[in-house]
Amino acid sequence: MDHHQSFQTIFVSIIILILSSNNIVIKAQLSPTFYDTTCPNALATIRTSIRTAVSRQRRMAALLIRLHFHDCFVQGCDASILLSDPATTERTAQSNTGVGGYEVIDAAKSAVENICPGIVSCADILTVAARDASVAVGGPSWSVSLGRRDSPAANRRLADTDLPTADQDLPSLIRDFDAKGLNERDMVALSGSHTIGQSRCVAFRARIYSNGSDIDANFANTRRRNCPENRGDGNGNLAPLDLVTPNSFDNNYFRNLVQRRGLLQSDQVLFSGGSSDSIVLEYTNNPARFASDFAAAMVKMSEIEPLTGANGSIRTTCSVAN
Ligand code: HEM
Ligand SMILES: *[C@@H]1O[C@H](CO)[C@@H](O)[C@H](O)[C@H]1NC(C)=O
Ligand SMILES: *[C@@H]1O[C@H](CO)[C@@H](O)[C@H](O)[C@H]1NC(C)=O
């Protein structure tokens, strides 16, 4: 090989190396070490904010986990739900009634902006917050991949079409999650976050007054006391989604289902003679399995259609598009 040839070989190899390393970057856009050099204290700062908020109000953990879910199911995990422009905001979508925690994400964002301005996206902060919220109420932890960017816009119409509702049956829940790349097992595990938090009467009234055989009669009677049958009365009255331990992240949600004490219809259909019965029984008998499946499904959900690279932006204020 003469000097010219060997130069060419090296040159071509370098090009191939650059192309293939670019390829790796394109495939693995999200990474747990994304802010390690640009904002090494980002995760600790977010954790402190979330811990403080949950210790002030235990239900905040539930609100934050739900907020993350409602972000990810609507045009991906892009912080679109945080935008407050009244013309397009997702916050006023029917399916986002009762969703909250916005002010906690705003506070975490300003804490992070104070240490490294313009670096950490609202979409990543919300994703980390959901994980930290789980840990704060005794739930599992997991490693969060980072590098999401924030959307330029929200989409209220999509919020109402893409988010599931409490009156759905099992096949339609499976379809809705499948449309987001989540399988039946993921769907059941993620529904297990109803081990914490509250629901308004309007979302479970039809079930507790159905007089059907899929609801424990004593449980229905108990819930009727604070949720009047008359439509329009007490719509906002709250009841815990998990009647046993509503403030702790455990597997009692699944035990309730086996006893026909699921609060929402969309809860009980997971244990009603269908294909997911076996998963519910498995989580009832094996809390560790529920915890690890929940963690894995949360990671999967948090990676729905992220904006990365040059797409999207890093917002300065989470409620305002750049
Ligand atoms: C399977 C389909 C699902 C349906 C139909 C559903 C529906 C609901 C409804 C109706 C409520 C009560 C809100 C209200 O007052 O109107 C609720 C609360 C909640 N949901 Fe879901 N959900 C589903 C899946 C999920 C998933 C995947 C997560 C998170 C991973 C989640 C997390 C929560 C939490 C934590 C609360 C309590 C929030 C609070 O205390 O305010 N849900 N859900
Ligand atoms: C269920 O039973 C209660 C009391 O027995 C009754 O008031 C109610 O109308 C019934 N609901 C339906 C949907 O049949
Ligand atoms: C940016 O968005 C465009 C259009 O949606 C998409 O084709 C492209 O793959 C995205 N780039 C990255 C790095 O995600």
GROMACS .gro file of N, CA, C and O in nm, residues 159-269:
model
  444
  159ALA      N    1  -5.601   1.631   2.340
  159ALA     CA    2  -5.610   1.588   2.480
  159ALA      C    3  -5.741   1.513   2.501
  159ALA      O    4  -5.745   1.412   2.572
  160ASP      N    5  -5.849   1.557   2.437
  160ASP     CA    6  -5.976   1.489   2.457
  160ASP      C    7  -5.989   1.362   2.374
  160ASP      O    8  -6.065   1.272   2.411
  161THR      N    9  -5.915   1.351   2.264
  161THR     CA   10  -5.927   1.227   2.187
  161THR      C   11  -5.828   1.120   2.234
  161THR      O   12  -5.860   1.002   2.229
  162ASP      N   13  -5.711   1.158   2.283
  162ASP     CA   14  -5.606   1.058   2.310
  162ASP      C   15  -5.602   1.007   2.454
  162ASP      O   16  -5.540   0.905   2.480
  163LEU      N   17  -5.664   1.079   2.548
  163LEU     CA   18  -5.661   1.033   2.687
  163LEU      C   19  -5.780   0.942   2.716
  163LEU      O   20  -5.892   0.971   2.673
  164PRO      N   21  -5.757   0.830   2.788
  164PRO     CA   22  -5.868   0.740   2.819
  164PRO      C   23  -5.961   0.799   2.924
  164PRO      O   24  -5.922   0.889   2.999
  165THR      N   25  -6.085   0.749   2.929
  165THR     CA   26  -6.182   0.797   3.027
  165THR      C   27  -6.232   0.682   3.113
  165THR      O   28  -6.218   0.564   3.077
  166ALA      N   29  -6.293   0.718   3.227
  166ALA     CA   30  -6.328   0.620   3.330
  166ALA      C   31  -6.437   0.522   3.287
  166ALA      O   32  -6.454   0.419   3.350
  167ASP      N   33  -6.511   0.554   3.182
  167ASP     CA   34  -6.622   0.466   3.142
  167ASP      C   35  -6.582   0.365   3.034
  167ASP      O   36  -6.667   0.292   2.983
  168GLN      N   37  -6.454   0.355   3.004
  168GLN     CA   38  -6.412   0.265   2.895
  168GLN      C   39  -6.408   0.119   2.938
  168GLN      O   40  -6.387   0.087   3.054
  169ASP      N   41  -6.427   0.030   2.838
  169ASP     CA   42  -6.416  -0.113   2.865
  169ASP      C   43  -6.271  -0.160   2.838
  169ASP      O   44  -6.189  -0.083   2.790
  170LEU      N   45  -6.244  -0.285   2.870
  170LEU     CA   46  -6.107  -0.336   2.861
  170LEU      C   47  -6.050  -0.330   2.719
  170LEU      O   48  -5.939  -0.278   2.700
  171PRO      N   49  -6.124  -0.379   2.617
  171PRO     CA   50  -6.066  -0.374   2.482
  171PRO      C   51  -6.030  -0.231   2.438
  171PRO      O   52  -5.926  -0.211   2.374
  172SER      N   53  -6.112  -0.133   2.475
  172SER     CA   54  -6.082   0.004   2.430
  172SER      C   55  -5.964   0.062   2.508
  172SER      O   56  -5.886   0.141   2.454
  173LEU      N   57  -5.947   0.024   2.635
  173LEU     CA   58  -5.829   0.069   2.709
  173LEU      C   59  -5.703   0.008   2.647
  173LEU      O   60  -5.602   0.078   2.629
  174ILE      N   61  -5.711  -0.120   2.614
  174ILE     CA   62  -5.595  -0.187   2.553
  174ILE      C   63  -5.559  -0.116   2.421
  174ILE      O   64  -5.443  -0.087   2.395
  175ARG      N   65  -5.661  -0.083   2.342
  175ARG     CA   66  -5.637  -0.013   2.214
  175ARG      C   67  -5.572   0.124   2.235
  175ARG      O   68  -5.477   0.161   2.166
  176ASP      N   69  -5.624   0.201   2.332
  176ASP     CA   70  -5.570   0.336   2.355
  176ASP      C   71  -5.422   0.333   2.396
  176ASP      O   72  -5.344   0.419   2.357
  177PHE      N   73  -5.387   0.234   2.479
  177PHE     CA   74  -5.247   0.226   2.522
  177PHE      C   75  -5.159   0.171   2.411
  177PHE      O   76  -5.046   0.215   2.392
  178ASP      N   77  -5.214   0.075   2.336
  178ASP     CA   78  -5.140   0.019   2.223
  178ASP      C   79  -5.106   0.129   2.123
  178ASP      O   80  -4.997   0.131   2.065
  179ALA      N   81  -5.198   0.224   2.105
  179ALA     CA   82  -5.173   0.336   2.012
  179ALA      C   83  -5.054   0.420   2.056
  179ALA      O   84  -4.996   0.493   1.976
  180LYS      N   85  -5.015   0.410   2.183
  180LYS     CA   86  -4.900   0.484   2.234
  180LYS      C   87  -4.780   0.393   2.255
  180LYS      O   88  -4.683   0.429   2.325
  181GLY      N   89  -4.785   0.271   2.202
  181GLY     CA   90  -4.672   0.179   2.213
  181GLY      C   91  -4.665   0.108   2.347
  181GLY      O   92  -4.560   0.052   2.381
  182LEU      N   93  -4.776   0.106   2.422
  182LEU     CA   94  -4.777   0.040   2.553
  182LEU      C   95  -4.870  -0.082   2.546
  182LEU      O   96  -4.983  -0.072   2.496
  183ASN      N   97  -4.820  -0.197   2.593
  183ASN     CA   98  -4.901  -0.319   2.582
  183ASN      C   99  -4.995  -0.335   2.702
  183ASN      O  100  -4.997  -0.252   2.792
  184GLU      N  101  -5.071  -0.444   2.701
  184GLU     CA  102  -5.173  -0.466   2.804
  184GLU      C  103  -5.111  -0.471   2.944
  184GLU      O  104  -5.165  -0.415   3.040
  185ARG      N  105  -4.996  -0.536   2.953
  185ARG     CA  106  -4.927  -0.546   3.082
  185ARG      C  107  -4.883  -0.408   3.132
  185ARG      O  108  -4.897  -0.376   3.250
  186ASP      N  109  -4.830  -0.327   3.041
  186ASP     CA  110  -4.792  -0.189   3.076
  186ASP      C  111  -4.916  -0.114   3.126
  186ASP      O  112  -4.910  -0.040   3.225
  187MET      N  113  -5.028  -0.132   3.055
  187MET     CA  114  -5.151  -0.060   3.089
  187MET      C  115  -5.198  -0.096   3.231
  187MET      O  116  -5.234  -0.008   3.309
  188VAL      N  117  -5.194  -0.226   3.261
  188VAL     CA  118  -5.238  -0.270   3.395
  188VAL      C  119  -5.142  -0.217   3.501
  188VAL      O  120  -5.185  -0.165   3.605
  189ALA      N  121  -5.012  -0.228   3.476
  189ALA     CA  122  -4.913  -0.179   3.574
  189ALA      C  123  -4.930  -0.029   3.596
  189ALA      O  124  -4.932   0.018   3.711
  190LEU      N  125  -4.946   0.047   3.488
  190LEU     CA  126  -4.959   0.193   3.501
  190LEU      C  127  -5.089   0.231   3.573
  190LEU      O  128  -5.091   0.327   3.651
  191SER      N  129  -5.196   0.155   3.549
  191SER     CA  130  -5.321   0.181   3.621
  191SER      C  131  -5.300   0.164   3.770
  191SER      O  132  -5.375   0.222   3.851
  192GLY      N  133  -5.199   0.086   3.808
  192GLY     CA  134  -5.165   0.067   3.949
  192GLY      C  135  -5.126   0.196   4.018
  192GLY      O  136  -5.119   0.200   4.142
  193SER      N  137  -5.104   0.304   3.944
  193SER     CA  138  -5.079   0.432   4.011
  193SER      C  139  -5.207   0.485   4.075
  193SER      O  140  -5.201   0.579   4.154
  194HIS      N  141  -5.320   0.423   4.044
  194HIS     CA  142  -5.444   0.454   4.119
  194HIS      C  143  -5.438   0.395   4.260
  194HIS      O  144  -5.539   0.390   4.328
  195THR      N  145  -5.323   0.350   4.302
  195THR     CA  146  -5.300   0.313   4.442
  195THR      C  147  -5.287   0.438   4.530
  195THR      O  148  -5.284   0.430   4.652
  196ILE      N  149  -5.273   0.554   4.465
  196ILE     CA  150  -5.271   0.682   4.537
  196ILE      C  151  -5.369   0.777   4.469
  196ILE      O  152  -5.409   0.754   4.354
  197GLY      N  153  -5.405   0.883   4.537
  197GLY     CA  154  -5.483   0.989   4.476
  197GLY      C  155  -5.633   0.973   4.489
  197GLY      O  156  -5.683   0.878   4.551
  198GLN      N  157  -5.704   1.069   4.432
  198GLN     CA  158  -5.847   1.083   4.452
  198GLN      C  159  -5.919   1.096   4.318
  198GLN      O  160  -5.860   1.136   4.219
  199SER      N  161  -6.047   1.065   4.321
  199SER     CA  162  -6.132   1.089   4.204
  199SER      C  163  -6.255   1.168   4.244
  199SER      O  164  -6.307   1.152   4.355
  200ARG      N  165  -6.302   1.250   4.151
  200ARG     CA  166  -6.427   1.322   4.174
  200ARG      C  167  -6.545   1.227   4.151
  200ARG      O  168  -6.540   1.140   4.063
  201CYS      N  169  -6.649   1.253   4.225
  201CYS     CA  170  -6.775   1.177   4.217
  201CYS      C  171  -6.823   1.159   4.072
  201CYS      O  172  -6.866   1.050   4.033
  202VAL      N  173  -6.813   1.264   3.992
  202VAL     CA  174  -6.866   1.258   3.856
  202VAL      C  175  -6.804   1.145   3.774
  202VAL      O  176  -6.867   1.091   3.684
  203ALA      N  177  -6.680   1.106   3.810
  203ALA     CA  178  -6.611   1.002   3.732
  203ALA      C  179  -6.651   0.860   3.774
  203ALA      O  180  -6.628   0.765   3.701
  204PHE      N  181  -6.709   0.845   3.895
  204PHE     CA  182  -6.744   0.708   3.939
  204PHE      C  183  -6.892   0.691   3.976
  204PHE      O  184  -6.935   0.584   4.016
  205ARG      N  185  -6.973   0.797   3.958
  205ARG     CA  186  -7.115   0.790   3.996
  205ARG      C  187  -7.186   0.675   3.925
  205ARG      O  188  -7.256   0.594   3.989
  206ALA      N  189  -7.171   0.668   3.794
  206ALA     CA  190  -7.243   0.566   3.717
  206ALA      C  191  -7.213   0.426   3.772
  206ALA      O  192  -7.303   0.342   3.784
  207ARG      N  193  -7.089   0.403   3.810
  207ARG     CA  194  -7.052   0.270   3.859
  207ARG      C  195  -7.114   0.238   3.994
  207ARG      O  196  -7.168   0.129   4.014
  208ILE      N  197  -7.111   0.333   4.087
  208ILE     CA  198  -7.161   0.300   4.223
  208ILE      C  199  -7.314   0.294   4.229
  208ILE      O  200  -7.369   0.240   4.323
  209TYR      N  201  -7.381   0.350   4.128
  209TYR     CA  202  -7.528   0.341   4.125
  209TYR      C  203  -7.577   0.241   4.020
  209TYR      O  204  -7.695   0.235   3.990
  210SER      N  205  -7.486   0.162   3.964
  210SER     CA  206  -7.525   0.071   3.856
  210SER      C  207  -7.602  -0.050   3.909
  210SER      O  208  -7.675  -0.114   3.835
  211ASN      N  209  -7.587  -0.081   4.040
  211ASN     CA  210  -7.647  -0.200   4.101
  211ASN      C  211  -7.603  -0.327   4.028
  211ASN      O  212  -7.672  -0.427   4.031
  212GLY      N  213  -7.488  -0.322   3.961
  212GLY     CA  214  -7.440  -0.438   3.887
  212GLY      C  215  -7.372  -0.538   3.979
  212GLY      O  216  -7.350  -0.512   4.097
  213SER      N  217  -7.338  -0.654   3.923
  213SER     CA  218  -7.276  -0.759   4.005
  213SER      C  219  -7.124  -0.744   4.010
  213SER      O  220  -7.056  -0.818   4.081
  214ASP      N  221  -7.071  -0.646   3.936
  214ASP     CA  222  -6.925  -0.630   3.934
  214ASP      C  223  -6.877  -0.534   4.043
  214ASP      O  224  -6.761  -0.496   4.046
  215ILE      N  225  -6.968  -0.493   4.133
  215ILE     CA  226  -6.926  -0.405   4.243
  215ILE      C  227  -6.975  -0.460   4.376
  215ILE      O  228  -7.091  -0.503   4.388
  216ASP      N  229  -6.885  -0.462   4.473
  216ASP     CA  230  -6.918  -0.504   4.608
  216ASP      C  231  -7.025  -0.410   4.667
  216ASP      O  232  -7.007  -0.288   4.666
  217ALA      N  233  -7.135  -0.465   4.715
  217ALA     CA  234  -7.250  -0.384   4.757
  217ALA      C  235  -7.215  -0.292   4.874
  217ALA      O  236  -7.257  -0.176   4.876
  218ASN      N  237  -7.138  -0.342   4.971
  218ASN     CA  238  -7.099  -0.258   5.084
  218ASN      C  239  -7.013  -0.140   5.038
  218ASN      O  240  -7.029  -0.028   5.086
  219PHE      N  241  -6.923  -0.171   4.949
  219PHE     CA  242  -6.835  -0.067   4.895
  219PHE      C  243  -6.918   0.039   4.822
  219PHE      O  244  -6.900   0.160   4.842
  220ALA      N  245  -7.013  -0.005   4.740
  220ALA     CA  246  -7.098   0.088   4.666
  220ALA      C  247  -7.174   0.178   4.764
  220ALA      O  248  -7.180   0.300   4.746
  221ASN      N  249  -7.229   0.117   4.870
  221ASN     CA  250  -7.303   0.195   4.970
  221ASN      C  251  -7.215   0.299   5.036
  221ASN      O  252  -7.258   0.413   5.057
  222THR      N  253  -7.095   0.260   5.073
  222THR     CA  254  -7.002   0.354   5.136
  222THR      C  255  -6.975   0.472   5.044
  222THR      O  256  -6.980   0.588   5.087
  223ARG      N  257  -6.948   0.445   4.919
  223ARG     CA  258  -6.915   0.553   4.826
  223ARG      C  259  -7.036   0.640   4.791
  223ARG      O  260  -7.023   0.758   4.760
  224ARG      N  261  -7.157   0.581   4.798
  224ARG     CA  262  -7.278   0.659   4.769
  224ARG      C  263  -7.300   0.770   4.872
  224ARG      O  264  -7.362   0.872   4.841
  225ARG      N  265  -7.249   0.748   4.993
  225ARG     CA  266  -7.272   0.846   5.099
  225ARG      C  267  -7.220   0.984   5.064
  225ARG      O  268  -7.276   1.085   5.105
  226ASN      N  269  -7.109   0.990   4.990
  226ASN     CA  270  -7.052   1.121   4.957
  226ASN      C  271  -7.057   1.151   4.807
  226ASN      O  272  -6.986   1.238   4.757
  227CYS      N  273  -7.143   1.076   4.736
  227CYS     CA  274  -7.155   1.100   4.591
  227CYS      C  275  -7.301   1.079   4.553
  227CYS      O  276  -7.345   0.968   4.524
  228PRO      N  277  -7.380   1.189   4.556
  228PRO     CA  278  -7.525   1.177   4.534
  228PRO      C  279  -7.558   1.125   4.394
  228PRO      O  280  -7.485   1.150   4.299
  229GLU      N  281  -7.670   1.051   4.387
  229GLU     CA  282  -7.709   0.990   4.259
  229GLU      C  283  -7.747   1.094   4.154
  229GLU      O  284  -7.722   1.077   4.035
  230ASN      N  285  -7.808   1.203   4.204
  230ASN     CA  286  -7.857   1.305   4.114
  230ASN      C  287  -7.742   1.374   4.038
  230ASN      O  288  -7.656   1.436   4.099
  231ARG      N  289  -7.743   1.361   3.908
  231ARG     CA  290  -7.639   1.425   3.827
  231ARG      C  291  -7.635   1.574   3.852
  231ARG      O  292  -7.737   1.639   3.851
  232GLY      N  293  -7.518   1.625   3.873
  232GLY     CA  294  -7.507   1.767   3.901
  232GLY      C  295  -7.487   1.794   4.049
  232GLY      O  296  -7.437   1.899   4.086
  233ASP      N  297  -7.527   1.699   4.136
  233ASP     CA  298  -7.504   1.717   4.280
  233ASP      C  299  -7.369   1.657   4.320
  233ASP      O  300  -7.343   1.540   4.293
  234GLY      N  301  -7.289   1.737   4.384
  234GLY     CA  302  -7.164   1.685   4.442
  234GLY      C  303  -7.065   1.629   4.343
  234GLY      O  304  -6.986   1.541   4.376
  235ASN      N  305  -7.069   1.679   4.219
  235ASN     CA  306  -6.979   1.625   4.117
  235ASN      C  307  -6.832   1.628   4.158
  235ASN      O  308  -6.754   1.541   4.121
  236GLY      N  309  -6.797   1.731   4.235
  236GLY     CA  310  -6.656   1.746   4.272
  236GLY      C  311  -6.618   1.676   4.401
  236GLY      O  312  -6.501   1.680   4.441
  237ASN      N  313  -6.713   1.610   4.467
  237ASN     CA  314  -6.680   1.539   4.592
  237ASN      C  315  -6.576   1.431   4.565
  237ASN      O  316  -6.588   1.355   4.469
  238LEU      N  317  -6.478   1.423   4.654
  238LEU     CA  318  -6.366   1.333   4.629
  238LEU      C  319  -6.378   1.201   4.705
  238LEU      O  320  -6.431   1.197   4.816
  239ALA      N  321  -6.325   1.096   4.643
  239ALA     CA  322  -6.309   0.967   4.712
  239ALA      C  323  -6.174   0.910   4.672
  239ALA      O  324  -6.127   0.933   4.559
  240PRO      N  325  -6.109   0.836   4.763
  240PRO     CA  326  -5.978   0.779   4.729
  240PRO      C  327  -5.990   0.667   4.626
  240PRO      O  328  -6.085   0.587   4.631
  241LEU      N  329  -5.898   0.664   4.533
  241LEU     CA  330  -5.898   0.558   4.431
  241LEU      C  331  -5.865   0.423   4.493
  241LEU      O  332  -5.912   0.319   4.448
  242ASP      N  333  -5.783   0.423   4.598
  242ASP     CA  334  -5.751   0.301   4.673
  242ASP      C  335  -5.811   0.317   4.813
  242ASP      O  336  -5.766   0.402   4.890
  243LEU      N  337  -5.915   0.240   4.845
  243LEU     CA  338  -5.985   0.265   4.972
  243LEU      C  339  -5.905   0.221   5.093
  243LEU      O  340  -5.935   0.260   5.205
  244VAL      N  341  -5.803   0.138   5.076
  244VAL     CA  342  -5.729   0.085   5.191
  244VAL      C  343  -5.615   0.179   5.233
  244VAL      O  344  -5.609   0.224   5.347
  245THR      N  345  -5.525   0.209   5.142
  245THR     CA  346  -5.407   0.293   5.173
  245THR      C  347  -5.389   0.401   5.066
  245THR      O  348  -5.296   0.395   4.986
  246PRO      N  349  -5.477   0.502   5.065
  246PRO     CA  350  -5.477   0.601   4.956
  246PRO      C  351  -5.354   0.691   4.953
  246PRO      O  352  -5.334   0.761   4.854
  247ASN      N  353  -5.274   0.689   5.059
  247ASN     CA  354  -5.157   0.777   5.060
  247ASN      C  355  -5.025   0.704   5.043
  247ASN      O  356  -4.919   0.765   5.049
  248SER      N  357  -5.032   0.573   5.023
  248SER     CA  358  -4.908   0.496   5.005
  248SER      C  359  -4.910   0.422   4.873
  248SER      O  360  -5.013   0.368   4.832
  249PHE      N  361  -4.795   0.417   4.812
  249PHE     CA  362  -4.781   0.345   4.686
  249PHE      C  363  -4.755   0.199   4.717
  249PHE      O  364  -4.645   0.161   4.757
  250ASP      N  365  -4.858   0.115   4.703
  250ASP     CA  366  -4.845  -0.028   4.730
  250ASP      C  367  -4.933  -0.104   4.631
  250ASP      O  368  -4.979  -0.046   4.533
  251ASN      N  369  -4.958  -0.233   4.657
  251ASN     CA  370  -5.039  -0.309   4.560
  251ASN      C  371  -5.183  -0.329   4.606
  251ASN      O  372  -5.255  -0.413   4.552
  252ASN      N  373  -5.229  -0.250   4.703
  252ASN     CA  374  -5.368  -0.265   4.749
  252ASN      C  375  -5.470  -0.233   4.641
  252ASN      O  376  -5.583  -0.284   4.644
  253TYR      N  377  -5.432  -0.148   4.547
  253TYR     CA  378  -5.522  -0.120   4.434
  253TYR      C  379  -5.567  -0.251   4.368
  253TYR      O  380  -5.686  -0.270   4.339
  254PHE      N  381  -5.473  -0.344   4.349
  254PHE     CA  382  -5.506  -0.469   4.282
  254PHE      C  383  -5.588  -0.562   4.372
  254PHE      O  384  -5.677  -0.632   4.325
  255ARG      N  385  -5.558  -0.560   4.503
  255ARG     CA  386  -5.641  -0.637   4.598
  255ARG      C  387  -5.785  -0.589   4.593
  255ARG      O  388  -5.879  -0.668   4.598
  256ASN      N  389  -5.803  -0.457   4.589
  256ASN     CA  390  -5.938  -0.402   4.579
  256ASN      C  391  -6.011  -0.457   4.457
  256ASN      O  392  -6.129  -0.492   4.465
  257LEU      N  393  -5.942  -0.463   4.344
  257LEU     CA  394  -6.007  -0.509   4.221
  257LEU      C  395  -6.057  -0.652   4.236
  257LEU      O  396  -6.168  -0.685   4.193
  258VAL      N  397  -5.977  -0.736   4.301
  258VAL     CA  398  -6.015  -0.876   4.319
  258VAL      C  399  -6.140  -0.885   4.406
  258VAL      O  400  -6.222  -0.975   4.390
  259GLN      N  401  -6.157  -0.788   4.498
  259GLN     CA  402  -6.276  -0.784   4.585
  259GLN      C  403  -6.390  -0.701   4.524
  259GLN      O  404  -6.483  -0.664   4.594
  260ARG      N  405  -6.380  -0.666   4.398
  260ARG     CA  406  -6.479  -0.585   4.325
  260ARG      C  407  -6.498  -0.448   4.391
  260ARG      O  408  -6.608  -0.396   4.399
  261ARG      N  409  -6.387  -0.394   4.438
  261ARG     CA  410  -6.390  -0.262   4.500
  261ARG      C  411  -6.305  -0.162   4.424
  261ARG      O  412  -6.242  -0.073   4.483
  262GLY      N  413  -6.300  -0.176   4.294
  262GLY     CA  414  -6.237  -0.074   4.211
  262GLY      C  415  -6.329   0.046   4.205
  262GLY      O  416  -6.451   0.029   4.193
  263LEU      N  417  -6.275   0.168   4.214
  263LEU     CA  418  -6.363   0.285   4.218
  263LEU      C  419  -6.416   0.321   4.079
  263LEU      O  420  -6.534   0.349   4.063
  264LEU      N  421  -6.329   0.323   3.981
  264LEU     CA  422  -6.370   0.360   3.845
  264LEU      C  423  -6.407   0.235   3.767
  264LEU      O  424  -6.352   0.127   3.792
  265GLN      N  425  -6.495   0.251   3.670
  265GLN     CA  426  -6.523   0.137   3.583
  265GLN      C  427  -6.395   0.091   3.513
  265GLN      O  428  -6.368  -0.028   3.501
  266SER      N  429  -6.313   0.189   3.470
  266SER     CA  430  -6.188   0.154   3.400
  266SER      C  431  -6.090   0.081   3.492
  266SER      O  432  -5.996   0.018   3.445
  267ASP      N  433  -6.110   0.090   3.624
  267ASP     CA  434  -6.030   0.010   3.717
  267ASP      C  435  -6.083  -0.134   3.720
  267ASP      O  436  -6.010  -0.229   3.700
  268GLN      N  437  -6.215  -0.145   3.742
  268GLN     CA  438  -6.272  -0.278   3.764
  268GLN      C  439  -6.265  -0.366   3.639
  268GLN      O  440  -6.254  -0.488   3.651
  269VAL      N  441  -6.270  -0.305   3.520
  269VAL     CA  442  -6.266  -0.388   3.398
  269VAL      C  443  -6.132  -0.463   3.386
  269VAL      O  444  -6.123  -0.561   3.312
   0.00000   0.00000   0.00000
